[in-house]
Amino acid sequence: MPLPVPLVDLSFQHALITDEVHAGFDRVMAKGSFVLGPEVERFEAAFAAYCGVNHVLGVANGTDALELVLRAAHIGLGDEVILPANTFVATAEAVLRAGAVVKLVDCDEDFLIDPDAVRSIMSARTRAVIGVHLYGQMAPMERLRQAGGPDVFLVEDLAQAQGATRFGARAGSLGDAGGTSFYPGKNLGAYGDGGAVLTNSQGVADVVRALRNHGGINRYEHRFPGLNSRLDGLQGVVLSAKLARLDGWNQLRRDAARYYDELLQDSPEVVVPRVVDGNEHVYHLYVVRVPNRDRIVDHLTRMGISASVHYPVPVHLQPGFSDLGLPLGSFPLAERLSDEIMSLPIFPGITTEQQDRIVAALQNALDQHRQPTILRTAG
Ligand SMILES: *Cc1c(COP(=O)(O)O)cnc(C)c1O
């Protein structure tokens, strides 16, 4: 049996940066600058320039980044924050941790938050909207801005879309602030947890800078009770090395996506992901829709191919979010998609030979699990 194909394989990336990373780790150890420090500042400046924003602040993870963005915008108790039902649960957790109220809306056929749904749920208490750039392409920020109006704080969750653009503007540069994650498997990933806040607002940047470090900038001076959410020097080294290569690696992801598109042309039951007008996709995930999804995923797993589902259960149907009181049927599209979607392996360095095997196995699975066209009658 051929070697298994993992969902994500980071070995290609590791090999290319290993010397640079070791040299950087030596610098950090020589200085003892393990938490924040010069390597983090160097990365923050480079990532800010890359994204076209004035400020980047490294924090401990993506969930904290989103929470800190909301807190810095003085969004909290009783304030409503709108976000899509089909996101990673962290987006909703960040809102709850800021003390605000989660207001979910449905998505569109491209898995992105639906601006019309946002408009229809807006209330006098709506303070923020979070556009989640799911799977690697940007939510329609200009339409979200219109839907929210001038008084709503527009947030980007770009955890899955570092380097993506919309009409030429980078993810993170179109909202009032953005939060991202450097979890190892993201397009720009650290060697552990990490995250960042991006903003053009000096005010937001100042508050996040203090909040991430126990509410103060100078040691033992605490402007307000904050938290400990800082990026490590060692991670700054890794992230700088990877950022320099991010565009090239995102291009490899796009090439792999084009190759999947091509191979899957002959499989009409498979709906391949669409690139929305104006977007440059960075394919954090390559998500297709298939019939009999669970059986297909099982079949691929038995063949040594790690397909996965992002995400099998929308936020409102998670047991931990039953307090929202949103039953099955609340978001028809998000719910239907959660039954049909499947993520195929994609990462810089995936080979066409691996993709050939994945698609052959997928076609085989579809043949075996094709639903009979004659419907069985009940009883
Ligand atoms: C990964 C991710 C997060 C959370 O990031 P962590 O670093 O794991 O806290 C938030 N939103 C989305 C869409 C993500 O994919």
XYZ file of N, CA and C and ligand atoms in Angstrom, residues 61-63 66 87-88 90-91 132 157 159-160 181 183 186 193-194 311, ligand 1:
69
model
N -2.511 33.587 20.950
C -3.247 32.708 20.033
C -4.335 33.532 19.328
N -5.001 32.913 18.375
C -5.994 33.624 17.583
C -7.251 33.964 18.359
N -7.625 33.111 19.279
C -8.833 33.366 20.079
C -8.632 34.609 20.933
N -8.857 37.879 18.848
C -10.223 38.368 18.599
C -10.835 38.965 19.860
N -18.423 28.745 11.533
C -17.016 29.093 11.729
C -16.421 28.141 12.743
N -15.096 28.197 12.904
C -14.482 27.483 14.004
C -14.991 28.134 15.288
N -13.904 29.074 17.932
C -13.114 30.124 18.591
C -13.673 31.521 18.333
N -14.215 31.760 17.143
C -14.748 33.090 16.829
C -15.851 33.450 17.826
N -15.570 36.347 8.800
C -14.616 35.237 8.903
C -14.194 34.856 7.483
N -11.737 38.033 10.990
C -11.096 36.829 11.509
C -10.328 36.241 10.330
N -7.754 34.106 10.513
C -6.954 32.964 10.951
C -6.685 31.977 9.811
N -7.603 31.927 8.833
C -7.438 30.966 7.737
C -7.028 31.647 6.435
N -4.504 33.827 13.752
C -3.899 32.749 14.535
C -2.660 32.248 13.826
N -1.462 29.185 14.760
C -1.481 27.755 15.056
C -0.681 27.059 13.949
N -1.884 26.620 10.235
C -2.418 27.740 9.427
C -1.434 28.067 8.301
N 1.517 27.644 19.717
C 0.429 28.616 19.593
C 0.971 30.021 19.384
N 0.178 30.835 18.717
C 0.515 32.236 18.523
C -0.647 32.913 17.829
N -16.656 22.390 9.230
C -16.752 21.744 10.522
C -18.025 20.923 10.500
C -7.737 28.720 14.133
C -8.864 29.656 14.134
C -9.140 30.500 15.217
C -8.481 30.404 16.559
O -7.144 30.417 16.626
P -6.349 29.763 17.856
O -4.964 30.241 17.618
O -6.491 28.295 17.767
O -6.923 30.311 19.117
C -10.164 31.436 15.088
N -10.914 31.493 13.978
C -10.708 30.675 12.933
C -11.577 30.813 11.724
C -9.700 29.711 12.986
O -9.514 28.887 11.944
